[in-house]
C-alpha cells in the first residue's frame, strides 16, 4: 500500500525553549549594566528603571485587555522594553517623561502592530524617539557628579576638553570602558554591556556577528575620518544598541546574509550621523532606520525554496 505523507503547519522544528526563557536571559544580561548605572548615578537609576518597567507592564496589560488578547505581561518582553527604554534616557529625566515614553514604547512601538512578534521597530527606541521629538532638552541634559555637562561624544564633536565629560581624571579610555562618564542611564559602561553581551552569545540568544560588524564598521569609518575610533566605540549607546537592540529577533533580518547587510548599514549610519549629523549620537536613529529596511533585506536575501524551479 502506498504511504501518504502529511505535513502540518510550521514550525516544523521545535525546542523546549520558551519565549520566557529567551526574554529572561536578556534581563539577566542587562543586570551588570544596571548595577553600573546605580554605581554611577545612585539610586535614581533604579527609580527610573523601575518606573519604566512598571509603566510598560501596565500599558501592555491595558492593551491586551482592550485587544482581547491573553494577558502575558510576565513573559519578560515588556520588562525588557522598560529596562532598555530606561537605559537610553538620562538618569535624571523627570519621571512623567519616563512614563510617557514607556507608554509610547509599548502602545505605539509594539501593541499597535499586534503585539509580541509583530512589531517592525524596536519598541524602546520608538519611545526614545518620541520623547526626543517632544522634549529634546530633557533627553539631552545629562547630570553626573552633581552637575550638568557634555557627554564624551558631544565633547569630541564640539572640540571640548574630554575631562569635563568624565567623572574622574585619568585615562579617558579606561574611564569610558568602566562607564565613569556622562550619558544615558545604562549605556555608559562598555564593559558592563560587553559582559551581558557575551552572556547572550554563550546562551546562543544573539548572533555574535551582528554586534561585531556594527562595532567594527564604526571603528573603521571613524578611523578613516580621522576621529578617535576607540573612544567612538566605547562611548555613547553603540555597545548597548549593537548587543541588545540591533539583535532583536523580531526587528532584525532572519537570513545570514541579511544580518551582515543590516549590521553594516547600522554601522555606516551611526558613523555618518556622529561625524556629519547634527547630533553627537546616532545609534537609536540608525537602528530604527534599518528596522524599516529589514523587510526588503529579508525579501532579497531569502534562500530559494526547496524544489523551486529557476525562472
Short mmCIF file of N, CA and C in Angstrom, two decimals, residues 50-145:
data_model
loop_
_atom_site.label_atom_id
_atom_site.label_comp_id
_atom_site.label_asym_id
_atom_site.label_seq_id
_atom_site.Cartn_x
_atom_site.Cartn_y
_atom_site.Cartn_z
N UNK A 50 12.76 51.13 37.37
CA UNK A 50 11.53 50.51 37.91
C UNK A 50 10.30 51.24 37.38
N UNK A 51 10.35 52.56 37.32
CA UNK A 51 9.23 53.34 36.80
C UNK A 51 8.94 52.96 35.35
N UNK A 52 9.98 52.84 34.54
CA UNK A 52 9.80 52.49 33.13
C UNK A 52 9.25 51.07 32.98
N UNK A 53 9.77 50.14 33.75
CA UNK A 53 9.32 48.74 33.66
C UNK A 53 7.85 48.61 34.06
N UNK A 54 7.47 49.22 35.19
CA UNK A 54 6.08 49.14 35.64
C UNK A 54 5.14 49.82 34.65
N UNK A 55 5.56 50.95 34.10
CA UNK A 55 4.73 51.66 33.11
C UNK A 55 4.52 50.81 31.87
N UNK A 56 5.58 50.13 31.42
CA UNK A 56 5.47 49.26 30.25
C UNK A 56 4.53 48.07 30.52
N UNK A 57 4.66 47.48 31.68
CA UNK A 57 3.83 46.31 32.02
C UNK A 57 2.35 46.70 32.14
N UNK A 58 2.09 47.83 32.78
CA UNK A 58 0.69 48.28 32.93
C UNK A 58 0.10 48.62 31.56
N UNK A 59 0.88 49.30 30.73
CA UNK A 59 0.39 49.65 29.38
C UNK A 59 0.10 48.41 28.56
N UNK A 60 0.98 47.42 28.64
CA UNK A 60 0.75 46.18 27.89
C UNK A 60 -0.48 45.45 28.40
N UNK A 61 -0.68 45.45 29.72
CA UNK A 61 -1.86 44.80 30.29
C UNK A 61 -3.14 45.46 29.78
N UNK A 62 -3.16 46.79 29.77
CA UNK A 62 -4.33 47.53 29.27
C UNK A 62 -4.57 47.22 27.80
N UNK A 63 -3.51 47.25 27.00
CA UNK A 63 -3.64 46.99 25.57
C UNK A 63 -4.14 45.58 25.31
N UNK A 64 -3.61 44.61 26.03
CA UNK A 64 -4.05 43.23 25.85
C UNK A 64 -5.50 43.03 26.27
N UNK A 65 -5.92 43.75 27.30
CA UNK A 65 -7.32 43.70 27.71
C UNK A 65 -8.23 44.28 26.63
N UNK A 66 -7.85 45.45 26.11
CA UNK A 66 -8.64 46.13 25.08
C UNK A 66 -8.70 45.29 23.80
N UNK A 67 -7.57 44.68 23.45
CA UNK A 67 -7.48 43.89 22.22
C UNK A 67 -7.96 42.45 22.41
N UNK A 68 -8.40 42.14 23.64
CA UNK A 68 -8.91 40.81 23.99
C UNK A 68 -7.89 39.71 23.70
N UNK A 69 -6.65 40.00 24.05
CA UNK A 69 -5.58 39.02 23.94
C UNK A 69 -5.34 38.37 25.30
N UNK A 70 -4.66 37.23 25.29
CA UNK A 70 -4.27 36.62 26.55
C UNK A 70 -3.30 37.53 27.28
N UNK A 71 -3.48 37.67 28.57
CA UNK A 71 -2.59 38.52 29.36
C UNK A 71 -1.24 37.81 29.52
N UNK A 72 -0.20 38.47 29.04
CA UNK A 72 1.13 37.85 29.06
C UNK A 72 2.19 38.87 29.47
N UNK A 73 1.88 39.68 30.47
CA UNK A 73 2.81 40.75 30.85
C UNK A 73 4.02 40.22 31.62
N UNK A 74 3.99 38.95 32.01
CA UNK A 74 5.13 38.39 32.72
C UNK A 74 6.00 37.50 31.84
N UNK A 75 5.79 37.60 30.52
CA UNK A 75 6.65 36.80 29.63
C UNK A 75 8.04 37.42 29.47
N UNK A 76 8.23 38.60 30.01
CA UNK A 76 9.54 39.23 30.01
C UNK A 76 9.73 40.30 28.95
N UNK A 77 8.89 40.32 27.91
CA UNK A 77 9.10 41.26 26.81
C UNK A 77 8.87 42.71 27.25
N UNK A 78 7.81 42.95 28.02
CA UNK A 78 7.55 44.31 28.49
C UNK A 78 8.61 44.76 29.49
N UNK A 79 9.12 43.81 30.27
CA UNK A 79 10.18 44.13 31.23
C UNK A 79 11.44 44.58 30.50
N UNK A 80 11.79 43.85 29.43
CA UNK A 80 12.97 44.22 28.64
C UNK A 80 12.79 45.59 28.00
N UNK A 81 11.60 45.83 27.44
CA UNK A 81 11.34 47.13 26.83
C UNK A 81 11.52 48.25 27.84
N UNK A 82 11.00 48.04 29.04
CA UNK A 82 11.13 49.06 30.09
C UNK A 82 12.57 49.31 30.47
N UNK A 83 13.35 48.23 30.64
CA UNK A 83 14.76 48.39 31.01
C UNK A 83 15.53 49.11 29.90
N UNK A 84 15.32 48.67 28.66
CA UNK A 84 16.06 49.27 27.54
C UNK A 84 15.67 50.73 27.34
N UNK A 85 14.39 51.03 27.51
CA UNK A 85 13.98 52.44 27.38
C UNK A 85 14.64 53.28 28.46
N UNK A 86 14.65 52.76 29.70
CA UNK A 86 15.31 53.49 30.79
C UNK A 86 16.79 53.68 30.51
N UNK A 87 17.40 52.69 29.87
CA UNK A 87 18.84 52.74 29.61
C UNK A 87 19.23 53.79 28.57
N UNK A 88 18.30 54.21 27.73
CA UNK A 88 18.66 55.15 26.66
C UNK A 88 18.17 56.58 26.93
N UNK A 89 17.82 56.86 28.19
CA UNK A 89 17.44 58.21 28.57
C UNK A 89 18.30 58.66 29.75
N UNK A 90 18.40 59.97 29.99
CA UNK A 90 19.20 60.45 31.14
C UNK A 90 18.63 59.97 32.47
N UNK A 91 19.51 59.73 33.43
CA UNK A 91 19.09 59.22 34.74
C UNK A 91 18.20 60.20 35.48
N UNK A 92 18.35 61.49 35.21
CA UNK A 92 17.60 62.49 35.95
C UNK A 92 16.50 63.13 35.12
N UNK A 93 16.05 62.42 34.08
CA UNK A 93 14.89 62.89 33.32
C UNK A 93 13.66 62.87 34.24
N UNK A 94 12.79 63.90 34.18
CA UNK A 94 11.58 63.91 35.01
C UNK A 94 10.75 62.64 34.82
N UNK A 95 10.25 62.10 35.90
CA UNK A 95 9.54 60.83 35.84
C UNK A 95 8.29 60.86 34.94
N UNK A 96 7.55 61.98 34.83
CA UNK A 96 6.42 61.99 33.89
C UNK A 96 6.85 61.71 32.46
N UNK A 97 8.03 62.20 32.05
CA UNK A 97 8.54 61.92 30.71
C UNK A 97 8.93 60.45 30.58
N UNK A 98 9.44 59.89 31.67
CA UNK A 98 9.78 58.46 31.67
C UNK A 98 8.54 57.63 31.44
N UNK A 99 7.46 58.00 32.09
CA UNK A 99 6.20 57.26 31.96
C UNK A 99 5.62 57.40 30.56
N UNK A 100 5.60 58.62 30.03
CA UNK A 100 5.07 58.85 28.69
C UNK A 100 5.85 58.05 27.65
N UNK A 101 7.16 58.07 27.75
CA UNK A 101 7.98 57.32 26.81
C UNK A 101 7.74 55.82 26.90
N UNK A 102 7.53 55.32 28.11
CA UNK A 102 7.25 53.90 28.31
C UNK A 102 5.92 53.50 27.68
N UNK A 103 4.92 54.35 27.88
CA UNK A 103 3.60 54.09 27.29
C UNK A 103 3.69 54.06 25.77
N UNK A 104 4.41 55.01 25.19
CA UNK A 104 4.57 55.06 23.74
C UNK A 104 5.34 53.83 23.25
N UNK A 105 6.36 53.42 23.99
CA UNK A 105 7.15 52.25 23.60
C UNK A 105 6.26 51.03 23.40
N UNK A 106 5.37 50.80 24.35
CA UNK A 106 4.51 49.61 24.27
C UNK A 106 3.32 49.82 23.34
N UNK A 107 2.61 50.93 23.52
CA UNK A 107 1.37 51.15 22.76
C UNK A 107 1.64 51.36 21.27
N UNK A 108 2.58 52.26 20.95
CA UNK A 108 2.85 52.58 19.54
C UNK A 108 3.99 51.76 18.95
N UNK A 109 4.92 51.35 19.80
CA UNK A 109 6.06 50.59 19.28
C UNK A 109 5.82 49.10 19.17
N UNK A 110 4.79 48.61 19.87
CA UNK A 110 4.59 47.17 19.91
C UNK A 110 3.13 46.75 19.68
N UNK A 111 2.22 47.21 20.53
CA UNK A 111 0.85 46.68 20.51
C UNK A 111 0.06 47.13 19.29
N UNK A 112 0.35 48.31 18.76
CA UNK A 112 -0.39 48.78 17.59
C UNK A 112 -0.14 47.87 16.39
N UNK A 113 0.96 47.13 16.40
CA UNK A 113 1.26 46.19 15.32
C UNK A 113 0.67 44.81 15.58
N UNK A 114 0.14 44.61 16.77
CA UNK A 114 -0.45 43.32 17.09
C UNK A 114 0.16 42.62 18.29
N UNK A 115 1.23 43.19 18.82
CA UNK A 115 1.85 42.58 20.00
C UNK A 115 3.18 41.93 19.69
N UNK A 116 3.64 41.12 20.62
CA UNK A 116 4.95 40.48 20.54
C UNK A 116 5.09 39.67 19.24
N UNK A 117 6.19 39.93 18.53
CA UNK A 117 6.46 39.20 17.31
C UNK A 117 5.96 39.86 16.05
N UNK A 118 5.22 40.97 16.19
CA UNK A 118 4.65 41.63 15.02
C UNK A 118 5.19 43.04 14.80
N UNK A 119 5.86 43.59 15.80
CA UNK A 119 6.33 44.98 15.68
C UNK A 119 7.46 45.09 14.66
N UNK A 120 7.48 46.19 13.95
CA UNK A 120 8.50 46.44 12.92
C UNK A 120 9.73 47.10 13.53
N UNK A 121 9.52 48.01 14.47
CA UNK A 121 10.61 48.78 15.05
C UNK A 121 10.85 48.37 16.49
N UNK A 122 12.08 48.60 16.96
CA UNK A 122 12.39 48.30 18.34
C UNK A 122 11.55 49.19 19.25
N UNK A 123 10.72 48.63 20.11
CA UNK A 123 9.79 49.43 20.92
C UNK A 123 10.46 50.47 21.80
N UNK A 124 11.55 50.10 22.46
CA UNK A 124 12.22 51.04 23.36
C UNK A 124 12.74 52.26 22.61
N UNK A 125 13.23 52.05 21.40
CA UNK A 125 13.75 53.16 20.60
C UNK A 125 12.63 54.02 20.04
N UNK A 126 11.46 53.42 19.82
CA UNK A 126 10.30 54.22 19.41
C UNK A 126 9.95 55.20 20.52
N UNK A 127 9.93 54.71 21.76
CA UNK A 127 9.65 55.58 22.90
C UNK A 127 10.68 56.67 23.05
N UNK A 128 11.95 56.32 22.85
CA UNK A 128 13.00 57.32 22.96
C UNK A 128 12.89 58.38 21.87
N UNK A 129 12.60 57.95 20.65
CA UNK A 129 12.45 58.90 19.54
C UNK A 129 11.29 59.86 19.80
N UNK A 130 10.21 59.33 20.38
CA UNK A 130 9.06 60.18 20.68
C UNK A 130 9.42 61.24 21.71
N UNK A 131 10.11 60.83 22.77
CA UNK A 131 10.49 61.78 23.82
C UNK A 131 11.50 62.78 23.28
N UNK A 132 12.41 62.33 22.43
CA UNK A 132 13.40 63.25 21.88
C UNK A 132 12.75 64.30 20.99
N UNK A 133 11.70 63.89 20.25
CA UNK A 133 10.98 64.85 19.40
C UNK A 133 10.12 65.79 20.23
N UNK A 134 9.62 65.31 21.37
CA UNK A 134 8.71 66.11 22.19
C UNK A 134 9.42 66.99 23.20
N UNK A 135 10.45 66.44 23.84
CA UNK A 135 11.18 67.19 24.88
C UNK A 135 12.69 67.03 24.63
N UNK A 136 13.20 67.65 23.59
CA UNK A 136 14.62 67.47 23.22
C UNK A 136 15.60 67.91 24.29
N UNK A 137 15.26 68.93 25.06
CA UNK A 137 16.17 69.40 26.11
C UNK A 137 16.28 68.37 27.23
N UNK A 138 15.15 67.80 27.61
CA UNK A 138 15.13 66.84 28.72
C UNK A 138 15.94 65.59 28.41
N UNK A 139 15.96 65.19 27.15
CA UNK A 139 16.64 63.94 26.80
C UNK A 139 18.10 64.16 26.45
N UNK A 140 18.52 65.41 26.37
CA UNK A 140 19.92 65.69 26.05
C UNK A 140 20.62 66.44 27.17
N UNK A 141 20.00 66.48 28.35
CA UNK A 141 20.61 67.12 29.52
C UNK A 141 21.08 66.02 30.47
N UNK A 142 22.38 65.91 30.61
CA UNK A 142 22.96 64.82 31.39
C UNK A 142 23.60 65.36 32.67
N UNK A 143 23.15 64.82 33.81
CA UNK A 143 23.72 65.20 35.09
C UNK A 143 24.57 64.05 35.62
N UNK A 144 25.74 64.38 36.08
CA UNK A 144 26.59 63.39 36.72
C UNK A 144 27.54 64.14 37.65
N UNK A 145 27.82 63.50 38.77
CA UNK A 145 28.65 64.13 39.80
C UNK A 145 28.05 65.46 40.28
#
